[in-house]
Protein backbone atom coordinates (compact mmCIF):
# COMPACT_ATOMS: atom_id res chain seq x y z
CA UNK A 1 0.00 0.00 0.00
CA UNK A 2 1.24 3.46 -0.88
CA UNK A 3 1.00 5.82 2.10
CA UNK A 4 -0.42 9.26 1.29
CA UNK A 5 1.21 12.20 3.07
CA UNK A 6 -0.82 14.36 5.48
CA UNK A 7 -1.43 17.93 4.38
CA UNK A 8 -3.65 20.91 5.15
CA UNK A 9 -5.35 23.65 3.17
CA UNK A 10 -6.20 27.20 4.25
CA UNK A 11 -9.73 28.54 4.02
CA UNK A 12 -9.74 32.26 3.24
CA UNK A 13 -12.51 33.74 5.38
CA UNK A 14 -13.03 36.87 3.29
CA UNK A 15 -13.35 35.33 -0.15
CA UNK A 16 -14.33 31.71 0.59
CA UNK A 17 -11.43 30.51 -1.57
CA UNK A 18 -8.93 27.81 -0.64
CA UNK A 19 -5.14 28.18 -0.61
CA UNK A 20 -3.65 26.40 -2.44
CA UNK A 21 -6.67 26.74 -4.67
CA UNK A 22 -6.68 23.13 -5.90
CA UNK A 23 -8.87 22.38 -8.88
CA UNK A 24 -11.02 25.44 -9.62
CA UNK A 25 -14.36 25.01 -11.35
CA UNK A 26 -16.18 28.16 -12.57
CA UNK A 27 -19.74 28.07 -13.84
CA UNK A 28 -21.36 30.87 -15.78
CA UNK A 29 -24.94 31.21 -16.96
CA UNK A 30 -23.99 29.73 -20.37
CA UNK A 31 -22.91 26.50 -18.61
CA UNK A 32 -26.41 25.95 -17.23
CA UNK A 33 -28.73 28.17 -19.26
CA UNK A 34 -31.42 25.51 -19.78
CA UNK A 35 -31.73 24.95 -16.03
CA UNK A 36 -33.48 28.25 -15.30
CA UNK A 37 -37.24 28.58 -15.66
CA UNK A 38 -37.49 31.92 -17.46
CA UNK A 39 -35.90 31.49 -20.90
CA UNK A 40 -36.45 35.15 -21.86
CA UNK A 41 -34.59 36.25 -18.75
CA UNK A 42 -31.81 33.80 -19.68
CA UNK A 43 -31.52 35.30 -23.19
CA UNK A 44 -31.40 38.83 -21.78
CA UNK A 45 -28.52 37.92 -19.45
CA UNK A 46 -26.49 35.69 -21.78
CA UNK A 47 -24.51 38.58 -23.29
CA UNK A 48 -23.15 39.47 -19.85
CA UNK A 49 -22.93 35.76 -19.04
CA UNK A 50 -22.59 36.27 -15.26
CA UNK A 51 -20.35 34.09 -13.13
CA UNK A 52 -22.75 32.09 -10.94
CA UNK A 53 -20.45 29.96 -8.80
CA UNK A 54 -16.94 28.67 -8.24
CA UNK A 55 -15.73 25.50 -6.55
CA UNK A 56 -12.28 25.22 -4.96
CA UNK A 57 -11.55 21.52 -4.83
CA UNK A 58 -8.71 20.00 -2.81
CA UNK A 59 -7.16 17.37 -5.06
CA UNK A 60 -7.22 13.91 -3.50
CA UNK A 61 -7.56 10.58 -5.34
CA UNK A 62 -11.10 9.74 -6.42
CA UNK A 63 -11.39 6.43 -4.64
CA UNK A 64 -13.12 5.06 -1.56
CA UNK A 65 -10.07 5.49 0.66
CA UNK A 66 -10.20 9.26 0.42
CA UNK A 67 -12.54 12.13 1.30
CA UNK A 68 -13.16 14.82 -1.32
CA UNK A 69 -13.49 18.29 0.15
CA UNK A 70 -14.10 21.71 -1.33
CA UNK A 71 -15.68 25.12 -0.88
CA UNK A 72 -18.42 26.47 -3.13
CA UNK A 73 -18.80 30.23 -3.61
CA UNK A 74 -22.28 30.96 -4.93
CA UNK A 75 -22.75 34.58 -6.00
CA UNK A 76 -25.95 36.55 -5.33
CA UNK A 77 -28.24 37.24 -8.25
CA UNK A 78 -31.34 36.12 -10.11
CA UNK A 79 -32.36 34.96 -13.56
CA UNK A 80 -35.79 36.56 -13.82
CA UNK A 81 -37.07 35.91 -10.32
CA UNK A 82 -35.17 32.63 -9.86
CA UNK A 83 -32.17 32.84 -7.55
CA UNK A 84 -28.66 31.87 -8.70
CA UNK A 85 -28.04 28.20 -7.95
CA UNK A 86 -25.70 25.28 -8.61
CA UNK A 87 -26.47 22.72 -11.32
CA UNK A 88 -27.20 20.01 -8.77
CA UNK A 89 -26.54 16.31 -9.10
CA UNK A 90 -26.95 12.77 -7.84
CA UNK A 91 -23.72 11.07 -6.96
CA UNK A 92 -22.59 8.67 -9.66
CA UNK A 93 -22.43 6.06 -6.92
CA UNK A 94 -25.86 7.07 -5.73
CA UNK A 95 -25.59 5.83 -2.15
CA UNK A 96 -22.78 8.21 -1.27
CA UNK A 97 -23.70 10.84 1.35
CA UNK A 98 -22.28 14.34 1.84
CA UNK A 99 -21.88 17.01 4.52
CA UNK A 100 -22.30 20.74 3.81
CA UNK A 101 -21.12 23.32 6.34
CA UNK A 102 -22.26 26.91 5.72
CA UNK A 103 -19.57 29.51 6.33
CA UNK A 104 -20.95 32.73 4.86
CA UNK A 105 -24.15 34.27 3.53
CA UNK A 106 -27.45 32.46 3.34
CA UNK A 107 -28.99 29.92 1.09
CA UNK A 108 -31.24 26.97 0.61
CA UNK A 109 -30.19 23.36 0.09
CA UNK A 110 -32.82 21.53 -1.96
CA UNK A 111 -32.80 17.75 -2.27
CA UNK A 112 -34.86 15.05 -3.94
CA UNK A 113 -34.87 11.31 -4.50
CA UNK A 114 -35.53 9.47 -7.76
CA UNK A 115 -38.93 8.55 -6.28
CA UNK A 116 -39.82 12.26 -6.32
CA UNK A 117 -39.52 12.94 -2.61
CA UNK A 118 -38.40 16.56 -2.02
CA UNK A 119 -36.78 18.30 0.94
CA UNK A 120 -35.18 21.68 1.65
CA UNK A 121 -32.96 23.05 4.41
CA UNK A 122 -32.10 26.67 5.14
CA UNK A 123 -28.39 27.35 5.46
CA UNK A 124 -26.71 30.16 7.40
CA UNK A 125 -23.21 30.42 8.86
CA UNK A 126 -22.91 27.52 11.31
CA UNK A 127 -25.47 25.23 9.66
CA UNK A 128 -24.15 21.70 9.11
CA UNK A 129 -26.43 19.94 6.64
CA UNK A 130 -26.44 16.21 5.99
CA UNK A 131 -27.26 15.00 2.50
CA UNK A 132 -28.12 11.32 3.01
CA UNK A 133 -27.39 8.58 0.45
CA UNK A 134 -29.70 8.63 -2.65
CA UNK A 135 -30.61 12.34 -2.50
CA UNK A 136 -29.80 14.69 -5.38
CA UNK A 137 -28.71 18.09 -4.08
CA UNK A 138 -28.55 21.70 -5.26
CA UNK A 139 -27.78 24.93 -3.38
CA UNK A 140 -29.44 28.28 -4.00
CA UNK A 141 -28.29 31.73 -2.89
CA UNK A 142 -31.41 33.28 -1.36
CA UNK A 143 -29.59 36.32 0.06
CA UNK A 144 -27.91 39.40 -1.33
CA UNK A 145 -24.34 38.51 -0.37
CA UNK A 146 -22.03 35.70 -1.40
CA UNK A 147 -23.08 32.30 -0.02
CA UNK A 148 -20.17 29.98 0.84
CA UNK A 149 -20.17 26.42 2.14
CA UNK A 150 -17.64 23.67 2.71
CA UNK A 151 -18.46 20.14 1.52
CA UNK A 152 -16.96 16.71 2.27
CA UNK A 153 -17.94 13.42 0.64
CA UNK A 154 -16.52 9.96 -0.17
CA UNK A 155 -13.71 9.99 -2.69
CA UNK A 156 -15.39 7.66 -5.15
CA UNK A 157 -18.83 9.36 -5.17
CA UNK A 158 -18.60 11.08 -8.58
CA UNK A 159 -21.22 13.46 -10.02
CA UNK A 160 -24.18 12.57 -12.22
CA UNK A 161 -25.77 15.69 -13.76
CA UNK A 162 -27.80 13.91 -16.44
CA UNK A 163 -31.23 13.54 -14.86
CA UNK A 164 -31.13 17.02 -13.34
CA UNK A 165 -30.16 18.49 -16.73
CA UNK A 166 -33.23 16.98 -18.37
CA UNK A 167 -35.87 17.08 -15.61
CA UNK A 168 -34.57 19.60 -13.11
CA UNK A 169 -35.68 19.60 -9.50
CA UNK A 170 -39.25 19.12 -8.29
CA UNK A 171 -39.30 22.76 -7.21
CA UNK A 172 -37.64 25.99 -8.29
CA UNK A 173 -36.56 28.63 -5.77
CA UNK A 174 -38.00 32.03 -6.75
CA UNK A 175 -38.08 35.43 -5.13
CA UNK A 176 -41.57 36.41 -4.03
CA UNK A 177 -42.39 39.44 -1.86
CA UNK A 178 -38.70 39.82 -0.90
CA UNK A 179 -38.55 36.25 0.38
CA UNK A 180 -37.98 32.92 -1.31
CA UNK A 181 -40.77 30.65 -2.44
CA UNK A 182 -40.63 27.03 -3.63
CA UNK A 183 -42.57 26.85 -6.87
CA UNK A 184 -43.49 23.65 -8.76
CA UNK A 185 -41.23 23.06 -11.76
CA UNK A 186 -43.49 22.35 -14.78
CA UNK A 187 -40.81 20.33 -16.61
CA UNK A 188 -40.28 17.86 -13.76
C1 LIG B 1 -20.52 20.04 -4.16
C2 LIG B 1 -20.93 20.55 -5.55
C3 LIG B 1 -20.68 22.04 -5.77
C4 LIG B 1 -21.13 22.51 -7.17
O1 LIG B 1 -19.14 20.14 -3.98
O2 LIG B 1 -20.26 19.79 -6.53
O3 LIG B 1 -21.37 22.78 -4.80
O4 LIG B 1 -22.39 22.03 -7.50
P1 LIG B 1 -22.60 21.13 -8.81
O5 LIG B 1 -21.58 20.01 -8.75
O6 LIG B 1 -23.99 20.63 -8.71
O7 LIG B 1 -22.35 21.99 -10.00
C5 LIG B 1 -20.99 18.59 -4.08
O8 LIG B 1 -22.15 18.34 -3.85
N1 LIG B 1 -20.10 17.63 -4.36
O9 LIG B 1 -20.46 16.34 -4.35
ZN1 LIG C 1 -22.53 16.12 -4.11
Tab-separated table of N, CA and C in Angstrom, residues 120-179:
chain	number	residue	atom	x	y	z
A	120	UNK	N	-36.058	20.508	1.712
A	120	UNK	CA	-35.184	21.675	1.653
A	120	UNK	C	-34.726	22.066	3.048
A	121	UNK	N	-33.520	22.601	3.139
A	121	UNK	CA	-32.955	23.053	4.407
A	121	UNK	C	-32.385	24.448	4.233
A	122	UNK	N	-32.701	25.336	5.165
A	122	UNK	CA	-32.104	26.672	5.142
A	122	UNK	C	-30.690	26.597	5.690
A	123	UNK	N	-29.796	27.358	5.068
A	123	UNK	CA	-28.385	27.355	5.464
A	123	UNK	C	-27.973	28.767	5.843
A	124	UNK	N	-27.313	28.894	6.983
A	124	UNK	CA	-26.713	30.163	7.403
A	124	UNK	C	-25.390	29.801	8.068
A	125	UNK	N	-24.508	30.766	8.287
A	125	UNK	CA	-23.211	30.418	8.862
A	125	UNK	C	-23.392	29.591	10.137
A	126	UNK	N	-22.771	28.435	10.182
A	126	UNK	CA	-22.913	27.520	11.312
A	126	UNK	C	-23.764	26.312	11.002
A	127	UNK	N	-24.604	26.374	9.991
A	127	UNK	CA	-25.466	25.226	9.665
A	127	UNK	C	-24.632	24.089	9.072
A	128	UNK	N	-24.778	22.910	9.648
A	128	UNK	CA	-24.150	21.697	9.113
A	128	UNK	C	-25.281	20.841	8.569
A	129	UNK	N	-25.324	20.673	7.258
A	129	UNK	CA	-26.434	19.939	6.639
A	129	UNK	C	-25.936	18.563	6.193
A	130	UNK	N	-26.776	17.575	6.389
A	130	UNK	CA	-26.438	16.211	5.992
A	130	UNK	C	-27.271	15.825	4.777
A	131	UNK	N	-26.595	15.503	3.701
A	131	UNK	CA	-27.259	14.998	2.497
A	131	UNK	C	-27.130	13.472	2.550
A	132	UNK	N	-28.236	12.775	2.839
A	132	UNK	CA	-28.124	11.322	3.008
A	132	UNK	C	-27.887	10.626	1.663
A	133	UNK	N	-27.513	9.346	1.691
A	133	UNK	CA	-27.391	8.582	0.449
A	133	UNK	C	-28.687	8.673	-0.373
A	134	UNK	N	-28.576	8.672	-1.686
A	134	UNK	CA	-29.703	8.629	-2.647
A	134	UNK	C	-30.373	9.966	-2.925
A	135	UNK	N	-29.946	11.053	-2.279
A	135	UNK	CA	-30.609	12.341	-2.497
A	135	UNK	C	-29.781	13.217	-3.435
A	136	UNK	N	-30.404	13.656	-4.539
A	136	UNK	CA	-29.800	14.694	-5.381
A	136	UNK	C	-29.790	15.986	-4.580
A	137	UNK	N	-28.824	16.873	-4.869
A	137	UNK	CA	-28.708	18.090	-4.077
A	137	UNK	C	-28.278	19.267	-4.936
A	138	UNK	N	-28.853	20.420	-4.591
A	138	UNK	CA	-28.548	21.703	-5.256
A	138	UNK	C	-28.598	22.783	-4.196
A	139	UNK	N	-27.710	23.788	-4.293
A	139	UNK	CA	-27.776	24.928	-3.379
A	139	UNK	C	-28.212	26.170	-4.146
A	140	UNK	N	-28.867	27.075	-3.417
A	140	UNK	CA	-29.445	28.279	-3.997
A	140	UNK	C	-29.065	29.453	-3.095
A	141	UNK	N	-28.599	30.546	-3.689
A	141	UNK	CA	-28.287	31.733	-2.888
A	141	UNK	C	-29.544	32.576	-2.759
A	142	UNK	N	-30.155	32.552	-1.566
A	142	UNK	CA	-31.410	33.277	-1.355
A	142	UNK	C	-31.175	34.647	-0.720
A	143	UNK	N	-29.904	35.046	-0.583
A	143	UNK	CA	-29.591	36.324	0.058
A	143	UNK	C	-29.045	37.323	-0.941
A	144	UNK	N	-28.499	38.432	-0.415
A	144	UNK	CA	-27.909	39.396	-1.334
A	144	UNK	C	-26.413	39.531	-1.138
A	145	UNK	N	-25.805	38.574	-0.410
A	145	UNK	CA	-24.343	38.511	-0.371
A	145	UNK	C	-23.892	37.123	-0.808
A	146	UNK	N	-22.583	36.966	-0.964
A	146	UNK	CA	-22.029	35.697	-1.403
A	146	UNK	C	-22.335	34.592	-0.385
A	147	UNK	N	-22.760	33.451	-0.871
A	147	UNK	CA	-23.077	32.299	-0.022
A	147	UNK	C	-21.938	31.291	-0.203
A	148	UNK	N	-21.315	30.897	0.918
A	148	UNK	CA	-20.169	29.982	0.843
A	148	UNK	C	-20.397	28.794	1.766
A	149	UNK	N	-20.114	27.597	1.269
A	149	UNK	CA	-20.165	26.418	2.135
A	149	UNK	C	-19.021	25.473	1.803
A	150	UNK	N	-18.661	24.712	2.823
A	150	UNK	CA	-17.638	23.673	2.705
A	150	UNK	C	-18.374	22.350	2.542
A	151	UNK	N	-17.837	21.451	1.717
A	151	UNK	CA	-18.456	20.141	1.515
A	151	UNK	C	-17.410	19.043	1.670
A	152	UNK	N	-17.832	17.886	2.192
A	152	UNK	CA	-16.959	16.708	2.269
A	152	UNK	C	-17.781	15.475	1.928
A	153	UNK	N	-17.204	14.592	1.122
A	153	UNK	CA	-17.943	13.417	0.640
A	153	UNK	C	-16.968	12.327	0.210
A	154	UNK	N	-17.417	11.075	0.148
A	154	UNK	CA	-16.519	9.964	-0.172
A	154	UNK	C	-15.814	10.165	-1.520
A	155	UNK	N	-14.553	9.750	-1.537
A	155	UNK	CA	-13.706	9.989	-2.695
A	155	UNK	C	-14.200	9.406	-3.992
A	156	UNK	N	-14.959	8.339	-3.917
A	156	UNK	CA	-15.389	7.656	-5.152
A	156	UNK	C	-16.801	8.070	-5.591
A	157	UNK	N	-17.410	9.070	-4.923
A	157	UNK	CA	-18.834	9.362	-5.167
A	157	UNK	C	-19.127	9.734	-6.627
A	158	UNK	N	-18.352	10.623	-7.200
A	158	UNK	CA	-18.602	11.076	-8.578
A	158	UNK	C	-19.856	11.939	-8.665
A	159	UNK	N	-20.079	12.557	-9.828
A	159	UNK	CA	-21.222	13.464	-10.020
A	159	UNK	C	-22.003	13.044	-11.247
A	160	UNK	N	-23.307	12.921	-11.098
A	160	UNK	CA	-24.181	12.570	-12.223
A	160	UNK	C	-25.169	13.724	-12.422
A	161	UNK	N	-24.942	14.506	-13.490
A	161	UNK	CA	-25.768	15.686	-13.756
A	161	UNK	C	-26.926	15.387	-14.710
A	162	UNK	N	-26.915	14.204	-15.315
A	162	UNK	CA	-27.804	13.907	-16.437
A	162	UNK	C	-29.283	14.116	-16.165
A	163	UNK	N	-29.801	13.477	-15.141
A	163	UNK	CA	-31.235	13.537	-14.861
A	163	UNK	C	-31.669	14.957	-14.476
A	164	UNK	N	-30.807	15.650	-13.743
A	164	UNK	CA	-31.128	17.021	-13.337
A	164	UNK	C	-31.124	17.930	-14.574
A	165	UNK	N	-30.194	17.674	-15.511
A	165	UNK	CA	-30.158	18.494	-16.734
A	165	UNK	C	-31.452	18.353	-17.538
A	166	UNK	N	-32.026	17.165	-17.559
A	166	UNK	CA	-33.232	16.983	-18.369
A	166	UNK	C	-34.523	17.318	-17.609
A	167	UNK	N	-34.605	16.912	-16.343
A	167	UNK	CA	-35.872	17.082	-15.606
A	167	UNK	C	-35.855	18.236	-14.611
A	168	UNK	N	-34.668	18.576	-14.145
A	168	UNK	CA	-34.566	19.595	-13.106
A	168	UNK	C	-34.985	19.050	-11.750
A	169	UNK	N	-35.204	19.978	-10.820
A	169	UNK	CA	-35.678	19.598	-9.496
A	169	UNK	C	-37.199	19.708	-9.457
A	170	UNK	N	-37.798	19.070	-8.484
A	170	UNK	CA	-39.247	19.117	-8.289
A	170	UNK	C	-39.718	20.565	-8.147
A	171	UNK	N	-38.920	21.372	-7.455
A	171	UNK	CA	-39.305	22.759	-7.211
A	171	UNK	C	-38.179	23.724	-7.579
A	172	UNK	N	-38.584	24.908	-8.004
A	172	UNK	CA	-37.644	25.992	-8.285
A	172	UNK	C	-37.716	26.993	-7.131
A	173	UNK	N	-36.604	27.679	-6.879
A	173	UNK	CA	-36.561	28.633	-5.767
A	173	UNK	C	-36.603	30.050	-6.348
A	174	UNK	N	-37.733	30.723	-6.140
A	174	UNK	CA	-38.002	32.025	-6.747
A	174	UNK	C	-38.128	33.093	-5.662
A	175	UNK	N	-37.831	34.324	-6.055
A	175	UNK	CA	-38.082	35.432	-5.132
A	175	UNK	C	-39.540	35.840	-5.239
A	176	UNK	N	-40.176	35.951	-4.072
A	176	UNK	CA	-41.570	36.406	-4.025
A	176	UNK	C	-41.725	37.268	-2.787
A	177	UNK	N	-42.176	38.502	-2.974
A	177	UNK	CA	-42.388	39.442	-1.860
A	177	UNK	C	-41.152	39.520	-0.962
A	178	UNK	N	-39.987	39.674	-1.595
A	178	UNK	CA	-38.704	39.823	-0.903
A	178	UNK	C	-38.310	38.630	-0.030
A	179	UNK	N	-38.965	37.484	-0.278
A	179	UNK	CA	-38.555	36.249	0.383
A	179	UNK	C	-38.388	35.192	-0.702
